[in-house]
Coordinates of C-alpha atoms in Angstrom, one line a residue:
M1 CA 0.0 -0.1 0.1
Q2 CA 1.3 3.7 -0.6
T3 CA 2.9 5.4 2.2
A4 CA 4.5 8.5 0.6
V5 CA 2.5 11.7 0.0
P6 CA 1.1 11.5 -3.5
L7 CA 1.9 14.4 -5.9
V8 CA -1.7 15.4 -6.1
T9 CA -3.9 15.4 -2.9
N10 CA -6.7 17.7 -3.8
D11 CA -9.8 15.8 -4.8
A12 CA -10.9 18.6 -7.0
V13 CA -7.7 18.4 -8.9
V14 CA -7.8 14.6 -9.0
L15 CA -11.5 14.8 -10.3
G16 CA -10.2 17.2 -13.0
I17 CA -7.5 14.6 -14.0
L18 CA -10.0 11.8 -14.1
A19 CA -12.4 13.8 -16.2
S20 CA -9.6 14.7 -18.7
I21 CA -8.6 11.1 -18.9
L22 CA -12.1 10.0 -19.7
G23 CA -12.6 12.8 -22.1
F24 CA -9.3 12.0 -24.0
V25 CA -10.2 8.3 -24.1
F26 CA -13.6 8.8 -25.5
W27 CA -12.4 11.5 -27.9
S28 CA -9.6 9.2 -29.3
S29 CA -11.7 6.2 -29.5
S30 CA -14.2 8.0 -31.6
R31 CA -11.6 8.6 -34.5
A32 CA -12.7 7.0 -37.6
D33 CA -9.2 6.4 -39.0
G34 CA -5.5 6.8 -38.3
F35 CA -3.4 5.6 -35.2
W36 CA -6.2 5.8 -32.7
K37 CA -8.6 3.7 -34.8
K38 CA -5.9 0.9 -34.9
F39 CA -5.0 1.3 -31.3
Y40 CA -8.6 0.8 -30.1
T41 CA -8.9 -2.2 -32.3
Y42 CA -6.7 -4.1 -29.8
V43 CA -7.3 -2.1 -26.5
P44 CA -10.9 -1.6 -25.3
A45 CA -11.7 2.1 -24.4
L46 CA -13.3 1.0 -21.0
L47 CA -10.0 -0.8 -20.1
L48 CA -8.2 2.4 -20.6
C49 CA -10.6 4.3 -18.4
Y50 CA -9.8 1.9 -15.7
L51 CA -6.0 1.3 -16.2
V52 CA -4.7 4.9 -16.6
P53 CA -5.9 6.0 -13.2
A54 CA -4.4 2.8 -11.8
I55 CA -1.0 3.7 -13.4
L56 CA -1.2 7.2 -11.8
N57 CA -2.0 5.7 -8.4
T58 CA 0.8 3.3 -8.7
L59 CA 3.3 5.9 -9.7
G60 CA 2.2 8.0 -6.7
I61 CA 0.8 10.9 -8.7
I62 CA -2.6 10.3 -6.9
D63 CA -3.6 8.1 -4.0
G64 CA -7.0 6.4 -4.3
S65 CA -6.8 5.3 -0.7
L66 CA -6.7 8.8 0.5
S67 CA -9.4 10.2 -1.9
R68 CA -13.0 10.5 -1.2
L69 CA -14.0 10.3 -4.9
Y70 CA -14.5 6.7 -4.8
P71 CA -17.1 6.6 -1.8
V72 CA -18.8 9.4 -3.5
A73 CA -19.0 7.8 -6.8
R74 CA -20.0 4.5 -5.2
D75 CA -22.7 5.9 -2.9
Y76 CA -24.1 8.6 -5.2
L77 CA -23.3 8.2 -8.8
L78 CA -23.7 4.5 -8.9
P79 CA -27.1 4.4 -7.6
S80 CA -28.1 7.4 -9.9
A81 CA -26.7 5.4 -12.8
L82 CA -28.7 2.4 -12.0
V83 CA -31.9 4.4 -11.8
L84 CA -31.1 6.0 -15.3
L85 CA -30.1 2.7 -16.8
C86 CA -33.1 0.9 -15.5
I87 CA -35.6 3.5 -16.9
A88 CA -35.6 2.1 -20.4
I89 CA -35.2 -1.5 -19.4
D90 CA -37.5 -4.4 -20.5
F91 CA -37.8 -6.5 -17.4
G92 CA -39.6 -9.2 -19.2
A93 CA -36.6 -9.4 -21.6
I94 CA -34.3 -9.8 -18.6
V95 CA -36.3 -12.7 -17.5
R96 CA -36.1 -14.4 -20.8
L97 CA -32.3 -14.3 -20.7
G98 CA -32.7 -17.7 -19.4
P99 CA -31.0 -19.7 -16.8
K100 CA -27.4 -19.6 -18.0
A101 CA -26.8 -16.3 -16.3
I102 CA -27.5 -17.9 -12.9
I103 CA -25.5 -21.0 -13.9
M104 CA -22.5 -19.0 -14.7
F105 CA -22.9 -16.8 -11.6
L106 CA -23.1 -20.1 -9.3
T107 CA -20.0 -21.4 -11.2
G108 CA -18.1 -18.4 -10.2
T109 CA -19.3 -18.9 -6.5
V110 CA -18.0 -22.5 -6.6
G111 CA -14.9 -21.3 -8.5
I112 CA -14.0 -19.1 -5.6
M113 CA -14.7 -21.7 -3.1
L114 CA -12.6 -24.4 -5.0
G115 CA -10.0 -21.7 -5.8
A116 CA -9.3 -21.2 -2.1
V117 CA -8.6 -24.9 -1.5
A118 CA -6.7 -25.3 -4.6
A119 CA -4.5 -22.2 -3.9
F120 CA -3.9 -23.3 -0.4
E121 CA -2.7 -26.7 -1.4
I122 CA -0.5 -25.4 -4.3
M123 CA 1.2 -22.9 -2.2
R124 CA 1.8 -25.5 0.5
V125 CA 3.9 -27.3 -2.2
I126 CA 5.8 -24.3 -3.9
H127 CA 6.2 -22.0 -0.9
P128 CA 4.8 -23.6 2.4
E129 CA 5.7 -20.6 4.5
T130 CA 3.0 -18.4 2.8
V131 CA 0.1 -20.7 4.1
A132 CA 1.8 -21.5 7.4
G133 CA 0.3 -20.5 10.7
E134 CA -3.0 -18.4 10.6
T135 CA -2.9 -17.5 6.9
W136 CA -6.1 -19.7 6.3
R137 CA -8.0 -17.2 8.6
G138 CA -7.1 -14.2 6.3
M139 CA -8.2 -16.4 3.3
T140 CA -11.8 -16.6 4.7
T141 CA -12.0 -12.9 4.5
I142 CA -11.1 -12.8 0.8
T143 CA -13.7 -15.6 0.2
G144 CA -16.4 -13.4 1.7
A145 CA -15.2 -10.3 -0.2
W146 CA -15.3 -12.3 -3.5
I147 CA -18.7 -13.8 -3.1
G148 CA -20.6 -10.7 -1.9
G149 CA -18.6 -7.8 -0.7
G150 CA -17.3 -5.8 2.3
A151 CA -20.0 -6.9 4.7
N152 CA -19.4 -10.5 4.1
Q153 CA -15.5 -9.9 4.4
A154 CA -16.0 -8.1 7.8
A155 CA -18.3 -11.0 9.0
M156 CA -15.6 -13.5 8.3
K157 CA -13.1 -11.3 10.2
E158 CA -15.2 -11.7 13.3
V159 CA -16.3 -15.2 12.9
F160 CA -12.8 -16.5 12.4
E161 CA -11.0 -14.0 14.7
V162 CA -8.6 -12.6 12.1
D163 CA -5.7 -10.6 13.4
A164 CA -5.8 -6.8 12.3
T165 CA -2.5 -7.1 10.7
L166 CA -3.3 -10.2 8.8
F167 CA -6.6 -8.8 7.8
G168 CA -4.9 -5.7 6.4
Q169 CA -2.5 -7.9 4.2
F170 CA -5.5 -9.9 2.8
V171 CA -7.2 -6.5 2.1
A172 CA -4.3 -5.5 0.0
V173 CA -4.5 -9.0 -1.8
D174 CA -8.1 -8.5 -2.3
V175 CA -7.9 -5.1 -3.9
L176 CA -5.1 -5.9 -6.2
V177 CA -6.0 -9.2 -7.5
A178 CA -9.7 -8.3 -7.9
N179 CA -8.6 -5.2 -9.8
V180 CA -6.3 -7.2 -12.0
W181 CA -9.1 -9.7 -12.6
M182 CA -11.5 -6.8 -13.6
A183 CA -9.0 -5.5 -16.0
V184 CA -8.8 -9.0 -17.5
V185 CA -12.6 -9.1 -17.8
L186 CA -12.9 -5.8 -19.4
F187 CA -10.2 -6.7 -22.0
L188 CA -12.1 -9.9 -22.8
A189 CA -15.2 -7.8 -23.3
G190 CA -13.7 -6.2 -26.2
R191 CA -13.3 -9.6 -27.7
A192 CA -16.8 -11.1 -27.1
Q193 CA -17.5 -12.0 -30.6
A194 CA -14.5 -14.3 -31.0
F195 CA -15.2 -15.8 -27.4
D196 CA -18.9 -16.5 -28.3
R197 CA -17.8 -18.1 -31.6
W198 CA -15.5 -20.4 -29.6
T199 CA -18.2 -21.4 -27.2
G200 CA -21.0 -21.5 -29.9
A201 CA -23.0 -19.3 -27.7
D202 CA -26.8 -18.5 -28.4
L203 CA -26.9 -14.8 -28.3
S204 CA -30.5 -14.5 -29.4
A205 CA -31.9 -13.5 -26.0
I206 CA -29.2 -10.9 -25.4
N207 CA -29.3 -9.5 -29.0
A208 CA -33.2 -9.4 -28.7
L209 CA -32.9 -7.3 -25.5
K210 CA -30.4 -5.0 -26.9
A211 CA -32.4 -4.6 -30.1
R212 CA -35.6 -3.8 -28.0
I213 CA -33.8 -1.0 -26.2
E214 CA -32.2 0.4 -29.3
T215 CA -35.5 0.4 -31.1
Y216 CA -37.1 2.3 -28.3
Q217 CA -34.2 4.7 -28.2
A218 CA -34.5 5.3 -31.9
E219 CA -38.2 5.8 -31.8
H220 CA -38.2 8.2 -28.9
A221 CA -34.9 10.0 -29.5
R222 CA -34.9 13.9 -29.4
M223 CA -32.4 16.6 -29.0
P224 CA -32.3 17.2 -25.1
T225 CA -33.1 20.4 -23.8
L226 CA -31.9 21.9 -20.5
T227 CA -35.3 21.0 -19.1
D228 CA -34.7 17.3 -20.2
V229 CA -31.2 17.1 -18.6
M230 CA -32.5 18.7 -15.3
V231 CA -35.5 16.3 -15.1
I232 CA -33.1 13.3 -15.8
L233 CA -30.8 14.5 -13.0
A234 CA -33.8 15.1 -10.7
V235 CA -34.9 11.6 -11.3
G236 CA -31.5 10.0 -10.9
L237 CA -30.3 12.0 -7.9
G238 CA -33.7 12.3 -6.5
V239 CA -34.3 8.5 -6.4
T240 CA -30.7 8.0 -5.0
G241 CA -31.7 10.6 -2.1
L242 CA -34.7 8.6 -1.4
S243 CA -32.8 5.4 -1.4
H244 CA -30.5 6.7 1.1
A245 CA -33.4 8.1 3.2
L246 CA -35.0 4.6 3.2
T247 CA -31.8 2.7 4.0
G248 CA -31.2 4.4 7.5
P249 CA -34.7 3.3 8.9
T250 CA -34.7 -0.2 7.1
V251 CA -31.1 -1.0 8.4
G252 CA -32.0 0.3 12.0
W253 CA -35.2 -1.8 12.0
I254 CA -33.5 -5.0 10.8
A255 CA -30.7 -4.4 13.4
S256 CA -33.4 -4.3 16.1
L257 CA -34.7 -7.8 15.2
P258 CA -33.6 -10.7 17.3
Q259 CA -29.8 -11.5 16.7
E260 CA -30.5 -15.2 16.6
W261 CA -32.2 -14.7 13.1
R262 CA -28.7 -13.8 12.0
L263 CA -30.0 -11.5 9.3
Q264 CA -26.5 -9.9 9.1
D265 CA -25.4 -13.1 7.4
Y266 CA -27.6 -12.1 4.4
S267 CA -25.9 -8.6 4.3
L268 CA -29.3 -7.2 5.4
T269 CA -27.7 -4.9 7.7
S270 CA -25.4 -3.4 5.1
S271 CA -26.3 0.2 4.1
F272 CA -24.8 -0.2 0.7
F273 CA -26.7 -3.3 -0.1
W274 CA -30.1 -1.5 0.7
I275 CA -29.1 1.5 -1.3
V276 CA -28.5 -0.5 -4.4
V277 CA -31.6 -2.5 -4.0
F278 CA -33.8 0.5 -3.4
A279 CA -32.2 2.2 -6.5
T280 CA -32.6 -0.7 -8.8
T281 CA -36.1 -1.4 -7.7
F282 CA -37.3 2.2 -8.1
G283 CA -35.6 2.4 -11.6
M284 CA -37.4 -0.9 -12.6
L285 CA -40.7 0.5 -11.4
L286 CA -40.2 3.8 -13.3
S287 CA -39.7 1.9 -16.5
F288 CA -43.4 1.0 -16.2
T289 CA -44.3 4.7 -16.2
R290 CA -44.1 7.8 -18.5
A291 CA -40.6 8.4 -17.0
R292 CA -39.4 5.8 -19.6
S293 CA -39.7 8.6 -22.2
L294 CA -36.6 10.3 -20.7
E295 CA -34.5 7.5 -22.3
G296 CA -35.3 9.5 -25.5
A297 CA -33.5 12.5 -24.2
G298 CA -30.4 10.4 -23.1
A299 CA -31.1 9.0 -19.6
S300 CA -29.1 6.1 -20.1
T301 CA -26.4 8.0 -21.7
L302 CA -26.1 10.2 -18.7
G303 CA -26.2 7.2 -16.5
S304 CA -23.3 5.6 -18.5
A305 CA -21.3 8.7 -18.0
M306 CA -21.8 8.3 -14.2
L307 CA -20.7 4.7 -14.6
Y308 CA -17.5 5.7 -16.3
F309 CA -16.6 8.1 -13.5
L310 CA -17.0 5.2 -11.1
V311 CA -14.7 3.0 -13.3
A312 CA -12.1 5.7 -13.0
T313 CA -12.4 5.9 -9.2
I314 CA -12.1 2.2 -8.9
G315 CA -9.0 2.0 -11.1
M316 CA -7.3 4.4 -8.9
Q317 CA -7.5 2.0 -6.0
M318 CA -5.1 -0.3 -7.5
D319 CA -1.5 -0.1 -6.3
L320 CA 0.8 -2.5 -7.8
N321 CA 3.6 -1.4 -5.2
A322 CA 1.5 -3.6 -2.7
L323 CA 3.3 -6.5 -4.3
L324 CA 6.3 -5.6 -2.3
D325 CA 4.8 -6.2 1.2
R326 CA 4.1 -10.0 1.0
P327 CA 4.6 -11.0 -2.7
W328 CA 3.7 -14.7 -2.2
L329 CA 0.3 -13.8 -0.9
F330 CA -0.4 -12.3 -4.2
V331 CA 0.8 -15.4 -5.9
L332 CA -1.7 -17.2 -3.7
G333 CA -4.4 -14.8 -4.9
L334 CA -3.5 -15.1 -8.5
I335 CA -3.6 -18.9 -8.3
W336 CA -7.0 -18.6 -6.6
I337 CA -8.6 -16.3 -9.2
C338 CA -7.1 -18.4 -12.1
V339 CA -9.0 -21.4 -10.7
H340 CA -12.2 -19.2 -10.6
G341 CA -11.6 -18.1 -14.3
G342 CA -10.7 -21.6 -15.4
L343 CA -13.8 -23.1 -14.2
L344 CA -15.9 -20.4 -15.7
L345 CA -14.3 -21.0 -19.1
L346 CA -15.0 -24.8 -18.7
V347 CA -18.6 -24.5 -17.9
A348 CA -19.1 -21.6 -20.4
K349 CA -17.8 -24.0 -23.1
L350 CA -19.9 -26.8 -21.8
I351 CA -23.2 -25.0 -21.8
R352 CA -22.2 -22.6 -24.8
A353 CA -22.7 -19.6 -22.6
P354 CA -21.8 -16.2 -24.0
L355 CA -19.1 -14.1 -22.6
F356 CA -21.6 -11.7 -21.2
F357 CA -22.8 -14.3 -18.7
M358 CA -19.3 -15.4 -17.8
A359 CA -18.1 -11.9 -17.4
V360 CA -21.1 -10.7 -15.3
G361 CA -21.4 -13.9 -13.3
S362 CA -17.8 -13.5 -12.3
Q363 CA -17.9 -9.8 -11.4
A364 CA -21.1 -10.2 -9.5
N365 CA -19.2 -12.5 -7.2
V366 CA -15.7 -10.8 -7.1
G367 CA -16.6 -7.2 -7.5
G368 CA -20.2 -7.1 -6.2
A369 CA -22.8 -4.4 -7.0
A370 CA -20.1 -1.7 -7.3
S371 CA -18.6 -3.2 -10.5
A372 CA -21.0 -5.9 -11.9
P373 CA -23.0 -3.3 -13.6
V374 CA -19.9 -1.6 -14.9
V375 CA -18.9 -4.9 -16.7
A376 CA -22.3 -5.5 -17.9
S377 CA -22.6 -2.0 -19.5
A378 CA -19.4 -2.7 -21.3
F379 CA -21.5 -5.1 -23.4
H380 CA -24.4 -2.8 -23.6
P381 CA -25.9 -0.2 -21.3
A382 CA -29.2 -2.0 -21.2
L383 CA -27.5 -5.0 -19.5
A384 CA -26.2 -3.2 -16.4
P385 CA -29.3 -4.2 -14.3
V386 CA -28.4 -7.9 -14.9
G387 CA -25.1 -7.3 -13.1
V388 CA -26.9 -5.7 -10.1
L389 CA -29.5 -8.5 -9.8
L390 CA -26.8 -11.1 -9.8
A391 CA -24.6 -9.1 -7.4
V392 CA -27.5 -8.9 -4.9
L393 CA -27.6 -12.6 -5.1
G394 CA -23.9 -12.7 -4.1
Y395 CA -24.7 -10.7 -1.0
A396 CA -27.0 -13.4 0.4
L397 CA -24.7 -16.4 -0.4
G398 CA -21.3 -14.7 0.6
T399 CA -21.4 -15.3 4.4
Y400 CA -22.4 -18.9 4.0
C401 CA -20.3 -20.0 1.3
A402 CA -17.2 -18.1 3.0
Y403 CA -17.9 -19.9 6.2
I404 CA -18.1 -23.3 4.7
T405 CA -14.7 -22.5 2.9
G406 CA -13.3 -21.4 6.2
L407 CA -14.0 -24.7 7.8
V408 CA -12.4 -26.6 5.0
L409 CA -9.2 -24.4 5.2
R410 CA -9.1 -24.8 9.0
S411 CA -9.2 -28.6 8.4
L412 CA -6.4 -28.4 5.8
A413 CA -4.2 -26.2 8.1
T414 CA -4.5 -28.3 11.1

């Protein structure tokens, strides 16, 4: 993790840098010919929006761990983006995507559990010191984080009594490996057609959903006025405010229920969980009202812009210098995530699942609701809600799957 003072500490300046990066990436990727046309043939624009801030963070120009931009983007821009992206969605078409999305999500969950065991055993052979002692306890926290999120991670810290120093080391592993994996997923998203040809995937349901959204956009498209933009912002930010307002009493009420019900195991006491649930639900409900006409004025475009700012703030959390602390722990994490990815590839080939289901199923586990819609929108903005719905399922499964994995790791370590 970074310890030196970064070159830029003012969040206003950092925001300007991120905005300039995003603006340049979108401008250059829109070039119809020349160097940039060839460059973006191989490098997805979304990947650059993520990696350039990560490089600045690693070089010490900015420090994502000191900035408040990521919490703001996560808590305010992400819910607003979800509302605006859901407005034009066809919920019935999402249902018609079929069971492969769920299968790939559950495969990702199993991959995290098996990956923990496999990584532990492999490291016991190639570098036993890495998994000696209490290391298995720290691994339970990553399992919770990668099948749900921070609330599940914190739950495992308490359940398995993880030492604060060990917990901090595994937080670094979690952040770096998860971000490297997200970069891989975003890179693959730019090669979805080749992947889908390899698996022989049936894209009819996904293409039908995208076509319905694009047809609706074309039929209702208009030049947005200032009034349109202000109404869109009012809906997005207003629903986000309502979601935050409802979250406090909801979490308070759930926390007052009998502890033996263990509702915290389902992340039902997590504020972020409820903010995402409320924002997505209200966005879905608005899609059945006249608010859907806002899509013609660019509601999903504005929502996508919010998501890209989130991507940039996620990217600036990655610090490759963290490898210097306990490098073998990162080897452990990389083996772990490779097992997860390998199992997803195998199952995708067997059931002929499209890359979209694999990528979103993986990120709904590893990244949760903060990044699953980002990956989904890399395929099409209309697909962002699919990532959210799967991530919410991850919150429910995370604590239990991590606990089971912890028990297995403990038996292996003793």
